[in-house]
PDB file of C-alpha atoms in Angstrom:
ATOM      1  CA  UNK A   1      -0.887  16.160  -2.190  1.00 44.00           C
ATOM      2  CA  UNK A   2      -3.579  18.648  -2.728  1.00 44.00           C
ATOM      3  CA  UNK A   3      -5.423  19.194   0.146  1.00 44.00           C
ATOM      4  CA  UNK A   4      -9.360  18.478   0.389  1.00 45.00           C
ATOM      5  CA  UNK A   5     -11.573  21.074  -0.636  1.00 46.00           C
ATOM      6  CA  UNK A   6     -15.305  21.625  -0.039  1.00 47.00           C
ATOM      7  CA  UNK A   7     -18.127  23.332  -2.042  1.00 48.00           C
ATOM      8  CA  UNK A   8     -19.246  22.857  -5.859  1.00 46.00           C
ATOM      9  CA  UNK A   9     -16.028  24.282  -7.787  1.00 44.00           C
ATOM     10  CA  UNK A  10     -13.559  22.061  -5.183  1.00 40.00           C
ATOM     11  CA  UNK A  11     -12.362  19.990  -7.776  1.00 42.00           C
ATOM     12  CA  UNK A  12     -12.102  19.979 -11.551  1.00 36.00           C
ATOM     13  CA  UNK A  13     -10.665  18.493 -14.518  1.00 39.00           C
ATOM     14  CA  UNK A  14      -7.528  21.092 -14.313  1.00 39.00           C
ATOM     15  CA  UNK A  15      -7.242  20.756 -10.608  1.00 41.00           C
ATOM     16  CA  UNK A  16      -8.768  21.827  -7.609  1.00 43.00           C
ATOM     17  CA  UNK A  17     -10.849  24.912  -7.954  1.00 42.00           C
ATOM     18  CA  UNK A  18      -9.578  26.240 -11.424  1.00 39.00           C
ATOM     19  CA  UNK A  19      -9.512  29.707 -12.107  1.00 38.00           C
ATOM     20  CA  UNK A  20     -11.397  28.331 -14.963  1.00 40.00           C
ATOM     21  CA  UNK A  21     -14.538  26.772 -13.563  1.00 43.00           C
ATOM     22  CA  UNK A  22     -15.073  30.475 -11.415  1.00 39.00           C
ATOM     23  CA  UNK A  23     -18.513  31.561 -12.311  1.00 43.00           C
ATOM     24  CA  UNK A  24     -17.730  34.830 -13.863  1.00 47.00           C
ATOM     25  CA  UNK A  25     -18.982  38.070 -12.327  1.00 49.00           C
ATOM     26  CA  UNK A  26     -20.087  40.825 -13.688  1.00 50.00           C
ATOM     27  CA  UNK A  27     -17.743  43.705 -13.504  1.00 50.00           C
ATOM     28  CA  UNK A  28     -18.619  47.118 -12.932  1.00 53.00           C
ATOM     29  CA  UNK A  29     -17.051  49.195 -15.579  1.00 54.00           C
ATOM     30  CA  UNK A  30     -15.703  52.537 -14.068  1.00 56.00           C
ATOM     31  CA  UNK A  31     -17.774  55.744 -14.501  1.00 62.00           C
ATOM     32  CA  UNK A  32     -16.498  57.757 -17.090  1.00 63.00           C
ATOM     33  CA  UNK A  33     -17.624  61.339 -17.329  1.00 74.00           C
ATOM     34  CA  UNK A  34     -21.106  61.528 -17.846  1.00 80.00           C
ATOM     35  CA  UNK A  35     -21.945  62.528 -21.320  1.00 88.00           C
ATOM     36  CA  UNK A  36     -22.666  66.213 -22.092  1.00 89.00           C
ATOM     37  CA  UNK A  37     -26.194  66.764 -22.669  1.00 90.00           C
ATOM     38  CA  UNK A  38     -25.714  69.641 -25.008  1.00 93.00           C
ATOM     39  CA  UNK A  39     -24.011  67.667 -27.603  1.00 95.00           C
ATOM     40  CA  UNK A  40     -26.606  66.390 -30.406  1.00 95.00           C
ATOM     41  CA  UNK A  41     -28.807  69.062 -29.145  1.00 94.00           C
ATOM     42  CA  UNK A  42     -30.950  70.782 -32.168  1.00 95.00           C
ATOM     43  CA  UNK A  43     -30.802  74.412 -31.195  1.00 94.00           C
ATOM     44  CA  UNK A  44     -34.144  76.344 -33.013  1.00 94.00           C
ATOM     45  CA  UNK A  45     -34.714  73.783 -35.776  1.00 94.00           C
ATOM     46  CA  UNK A  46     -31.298  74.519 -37.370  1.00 96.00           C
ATOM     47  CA  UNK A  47     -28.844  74.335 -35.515  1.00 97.00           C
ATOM     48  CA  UNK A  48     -26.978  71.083 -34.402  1.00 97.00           C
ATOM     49  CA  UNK A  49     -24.659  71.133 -31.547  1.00 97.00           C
ATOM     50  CA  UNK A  50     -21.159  68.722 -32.387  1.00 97.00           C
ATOM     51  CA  UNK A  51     -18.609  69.960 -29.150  1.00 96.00           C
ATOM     52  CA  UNK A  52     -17.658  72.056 -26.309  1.00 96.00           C
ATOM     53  CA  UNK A  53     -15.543  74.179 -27.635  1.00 92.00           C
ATOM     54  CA  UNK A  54     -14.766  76.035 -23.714  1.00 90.00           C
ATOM     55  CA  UNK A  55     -16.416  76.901 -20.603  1.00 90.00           C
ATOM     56  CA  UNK A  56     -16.678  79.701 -18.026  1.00 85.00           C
ATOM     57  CA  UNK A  57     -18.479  80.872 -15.224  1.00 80.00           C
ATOM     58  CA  UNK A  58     -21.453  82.074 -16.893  1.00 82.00           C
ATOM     59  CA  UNK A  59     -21.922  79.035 -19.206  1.00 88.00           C
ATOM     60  CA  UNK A  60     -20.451  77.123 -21.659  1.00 93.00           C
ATOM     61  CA  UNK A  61     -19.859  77.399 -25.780  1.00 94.00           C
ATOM     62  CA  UNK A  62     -19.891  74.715 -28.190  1.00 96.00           C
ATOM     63  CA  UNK A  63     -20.057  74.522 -32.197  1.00 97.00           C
ATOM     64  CA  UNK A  64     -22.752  73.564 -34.168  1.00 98.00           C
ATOM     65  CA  UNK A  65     -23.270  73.002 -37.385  1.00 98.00           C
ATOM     66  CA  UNK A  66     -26.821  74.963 -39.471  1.00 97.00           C
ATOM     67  CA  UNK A  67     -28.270  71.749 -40.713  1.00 97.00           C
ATOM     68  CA  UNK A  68     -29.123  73.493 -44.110  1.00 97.00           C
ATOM     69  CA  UNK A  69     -26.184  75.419 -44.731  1.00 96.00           C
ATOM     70  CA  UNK A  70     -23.480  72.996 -43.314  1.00 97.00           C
ATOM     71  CA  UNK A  71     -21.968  76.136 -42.054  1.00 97.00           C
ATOM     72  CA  UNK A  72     -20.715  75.843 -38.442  1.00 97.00           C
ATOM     73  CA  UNK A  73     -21.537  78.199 -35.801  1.00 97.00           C
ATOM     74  CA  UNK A  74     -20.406  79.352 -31.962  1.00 96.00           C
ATOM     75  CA  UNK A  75     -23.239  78.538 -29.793  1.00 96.00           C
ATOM     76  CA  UNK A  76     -23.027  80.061 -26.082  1.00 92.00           C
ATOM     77  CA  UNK A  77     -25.444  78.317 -23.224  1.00 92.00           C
ATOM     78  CA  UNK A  78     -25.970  79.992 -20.086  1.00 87.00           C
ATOM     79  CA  UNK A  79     -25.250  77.278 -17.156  1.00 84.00           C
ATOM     80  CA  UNK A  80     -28.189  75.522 -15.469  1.00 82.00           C
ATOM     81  CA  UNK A  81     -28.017  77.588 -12.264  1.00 81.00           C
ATOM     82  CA  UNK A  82     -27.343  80.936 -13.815  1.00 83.00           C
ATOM     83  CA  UNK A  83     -30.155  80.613 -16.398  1.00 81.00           C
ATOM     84  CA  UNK A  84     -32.588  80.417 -13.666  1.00 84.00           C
ATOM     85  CA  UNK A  85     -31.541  84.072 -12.389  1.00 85.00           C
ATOM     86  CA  UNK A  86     -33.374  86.233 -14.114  1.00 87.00           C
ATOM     87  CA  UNK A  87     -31.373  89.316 -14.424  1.00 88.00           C
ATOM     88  CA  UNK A  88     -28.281  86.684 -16.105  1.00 83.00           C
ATOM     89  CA  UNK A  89     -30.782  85.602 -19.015  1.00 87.00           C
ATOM     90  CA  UNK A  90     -31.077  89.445 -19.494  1.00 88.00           C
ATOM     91  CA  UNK A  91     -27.430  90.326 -19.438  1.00 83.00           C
ATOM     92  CA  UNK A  92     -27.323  87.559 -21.950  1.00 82.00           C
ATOM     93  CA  UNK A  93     -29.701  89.244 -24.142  1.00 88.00           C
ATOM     94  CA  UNK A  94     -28.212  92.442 -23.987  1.00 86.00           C
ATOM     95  CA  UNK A  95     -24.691  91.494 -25.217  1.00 82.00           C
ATOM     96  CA  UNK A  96     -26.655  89.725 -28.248  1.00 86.00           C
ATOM     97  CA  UNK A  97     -28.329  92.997 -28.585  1.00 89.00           C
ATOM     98  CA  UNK A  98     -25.412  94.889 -28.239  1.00 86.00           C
ATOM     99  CA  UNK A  99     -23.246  93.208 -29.980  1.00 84.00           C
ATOM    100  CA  UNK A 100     -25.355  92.814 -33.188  1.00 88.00           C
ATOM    101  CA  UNK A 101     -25.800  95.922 -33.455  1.00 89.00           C
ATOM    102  CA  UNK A 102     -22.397  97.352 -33.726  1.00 90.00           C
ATOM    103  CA  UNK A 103     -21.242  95.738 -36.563  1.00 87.00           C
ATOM    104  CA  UNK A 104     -17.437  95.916 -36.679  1.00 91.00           C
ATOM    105  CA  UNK A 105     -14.882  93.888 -37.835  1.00 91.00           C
ATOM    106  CA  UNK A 106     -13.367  93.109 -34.583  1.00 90.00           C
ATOM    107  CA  UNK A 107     -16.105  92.328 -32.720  1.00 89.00           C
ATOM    108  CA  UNK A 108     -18.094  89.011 -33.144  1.00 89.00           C
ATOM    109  CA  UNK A 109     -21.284  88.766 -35.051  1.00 92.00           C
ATOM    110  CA  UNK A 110     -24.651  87.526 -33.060  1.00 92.00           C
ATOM    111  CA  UNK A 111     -26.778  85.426 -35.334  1.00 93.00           C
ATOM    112  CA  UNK A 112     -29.197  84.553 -32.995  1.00 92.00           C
ATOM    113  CA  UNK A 113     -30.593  84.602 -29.715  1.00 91.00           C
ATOM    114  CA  UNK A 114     -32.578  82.299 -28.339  1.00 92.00           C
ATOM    115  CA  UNK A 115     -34.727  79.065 -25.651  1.00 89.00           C
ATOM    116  CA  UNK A 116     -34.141  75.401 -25.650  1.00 87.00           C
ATOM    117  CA  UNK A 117     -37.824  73.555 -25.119  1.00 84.00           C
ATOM    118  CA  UNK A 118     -35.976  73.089 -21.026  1.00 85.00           C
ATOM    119  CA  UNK A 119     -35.485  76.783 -20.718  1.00 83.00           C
ATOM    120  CA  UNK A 120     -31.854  77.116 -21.870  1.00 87.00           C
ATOM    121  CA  UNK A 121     -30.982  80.203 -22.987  1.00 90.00           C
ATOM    122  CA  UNK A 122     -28.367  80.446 -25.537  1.00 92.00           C
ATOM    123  CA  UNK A 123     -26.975  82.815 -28.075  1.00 92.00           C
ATOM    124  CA  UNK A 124     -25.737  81.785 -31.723  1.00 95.00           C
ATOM    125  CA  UNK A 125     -22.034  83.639 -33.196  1.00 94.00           C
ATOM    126  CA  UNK A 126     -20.190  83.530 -36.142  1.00 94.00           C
ATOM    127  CA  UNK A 127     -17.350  80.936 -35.408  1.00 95.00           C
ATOM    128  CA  UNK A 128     -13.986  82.739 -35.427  1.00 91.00           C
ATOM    129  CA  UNK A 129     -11.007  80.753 -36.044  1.00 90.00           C
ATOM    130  CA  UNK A 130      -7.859  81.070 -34.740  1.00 89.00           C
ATOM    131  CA  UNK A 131      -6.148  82.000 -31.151  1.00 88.00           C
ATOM    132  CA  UNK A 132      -7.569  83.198 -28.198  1.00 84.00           C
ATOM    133  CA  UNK A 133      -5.889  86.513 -26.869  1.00 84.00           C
ATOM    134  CA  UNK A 134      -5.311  84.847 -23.711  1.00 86.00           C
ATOM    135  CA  UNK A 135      -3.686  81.628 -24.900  1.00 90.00           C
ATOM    136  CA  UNK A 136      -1.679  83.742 -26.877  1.00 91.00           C
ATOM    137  CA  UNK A 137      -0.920  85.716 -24.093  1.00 92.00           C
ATOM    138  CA  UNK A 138      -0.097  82.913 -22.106  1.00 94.00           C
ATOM    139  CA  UNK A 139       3.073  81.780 -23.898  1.00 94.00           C
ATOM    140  CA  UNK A 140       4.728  84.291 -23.068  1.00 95.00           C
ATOM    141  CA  UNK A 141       5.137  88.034 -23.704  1.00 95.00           C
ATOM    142  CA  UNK A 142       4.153  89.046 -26.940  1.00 95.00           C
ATOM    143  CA  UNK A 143       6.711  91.146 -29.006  1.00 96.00           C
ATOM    144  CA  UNK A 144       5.808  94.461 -29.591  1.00 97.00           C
ATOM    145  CA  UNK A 145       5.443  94.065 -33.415  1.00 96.00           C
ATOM    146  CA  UNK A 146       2.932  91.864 -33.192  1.00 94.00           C
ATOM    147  CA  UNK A 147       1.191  93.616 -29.798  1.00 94.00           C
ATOM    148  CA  UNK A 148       0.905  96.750 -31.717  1.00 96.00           C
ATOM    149  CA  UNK A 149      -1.739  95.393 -34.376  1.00 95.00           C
ATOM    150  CA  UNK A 150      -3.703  93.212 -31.699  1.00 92.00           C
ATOM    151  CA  UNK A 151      -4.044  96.877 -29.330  1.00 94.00           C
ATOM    152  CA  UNK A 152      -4.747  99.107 -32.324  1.00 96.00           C
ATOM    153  CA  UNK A 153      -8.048  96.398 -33.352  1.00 94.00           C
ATOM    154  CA  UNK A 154      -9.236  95.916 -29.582  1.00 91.00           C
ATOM    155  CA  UNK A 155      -8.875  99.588 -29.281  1.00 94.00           C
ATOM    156  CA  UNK A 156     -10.775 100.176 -32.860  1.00 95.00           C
ATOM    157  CA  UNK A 157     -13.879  97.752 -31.570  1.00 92.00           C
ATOM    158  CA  UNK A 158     -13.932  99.640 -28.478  1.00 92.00           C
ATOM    159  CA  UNK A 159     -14.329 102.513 -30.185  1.00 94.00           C
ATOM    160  CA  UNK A 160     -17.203 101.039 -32.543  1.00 93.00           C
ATOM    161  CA  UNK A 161     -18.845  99.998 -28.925  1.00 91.00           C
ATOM    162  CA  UNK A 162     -18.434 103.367 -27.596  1.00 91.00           C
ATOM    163  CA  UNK A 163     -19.840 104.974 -30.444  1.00 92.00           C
ATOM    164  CA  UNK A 164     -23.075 103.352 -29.757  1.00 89.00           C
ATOM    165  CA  UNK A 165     -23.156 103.891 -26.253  1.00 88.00           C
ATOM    166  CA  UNK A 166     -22.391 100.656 -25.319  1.00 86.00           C
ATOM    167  CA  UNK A 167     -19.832  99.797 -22.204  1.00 84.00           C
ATOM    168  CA  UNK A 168     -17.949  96.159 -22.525  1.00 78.00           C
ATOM    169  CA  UNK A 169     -18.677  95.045 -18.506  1.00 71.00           C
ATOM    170  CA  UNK A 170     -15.246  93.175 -17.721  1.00 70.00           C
ATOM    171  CA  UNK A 171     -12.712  96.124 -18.595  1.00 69.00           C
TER     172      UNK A 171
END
């Protein structure tokens, strides 16, 4: 009842051509995302990268952890192509600048500024915790209770900025 069939894997035990006797070929697993090359990084001796914490158009920022202290840290990278242009690497460096030297409550402490042995540049932060303004914002209108506090603080580092001659670029 089973018609002939040609060729090495015609006919076996179970019948002709089991899916059993198939030679087995290897599959090709799909691509995932490639892994990020940041992550595992040592950033100057100290400072281990674990995630990506978010990403922009400048660059990216990930925590990482000060292998000494255990303490974890924001770490933001300038992107491949923008940390070839010169005058970004220098903006870079001036918000570090900048921003260390205010010291304010509301405005994020630079640790660290610094090269990767391929030319990264990066700069090291405190890590805060918590929401970002614009998630926050993006749940909906805030109540004015609570929108009160979070203008009087932005308007309070502002002022700290301002007091040291210093302009925030993107307001």
């Amino acid at each position: 009842p089973h018609e002939a069939a040609s060729g090495p894997a015609a006919k076996t035990a179970f019948g002709p051509a089991d899916v059993r006797d198939t030679p087995r070929i290897p599959t090709v697993e799909a691509a995932g995302p490639e892994p990020d090359p940041w992550i595992g990084r040592l950033l100057s001796n100290v400072y281990q990268v674990e995630r990506k914490l978010g990403e922009g158009g400048m660059g990216a920022v990930y925590i990482a952890r000060h292998v000494h202290l255990g303490k974890l840290f924001a770490v933001k990278v300038l992107s491949a192509s923008v940390a070839t242009n010169a005058t970004a690497v220098e903006r870079l460096k001036q918000e570090a600048v900048s921003a260390s030297s205010i010291d304010h409550d509301n405005i994020v402490e630079v640790i660290s500024f610094d090269r990767y042995a391929d030319g990264a540049v990066f700069i090291v932060m405190e890590l805060l915790k918590g929401e970002s303004l614009a998630d926050r914002v993006g749940r909906g209108p805030i109540p004015l209770h609570q929108a009160l506090p979070i203008a009087h603080q932005l308007c309070a580092a502002l002022g700290a900025a301002h007091a040291r001659g210093i302009v925030h670029r993107d307001l």
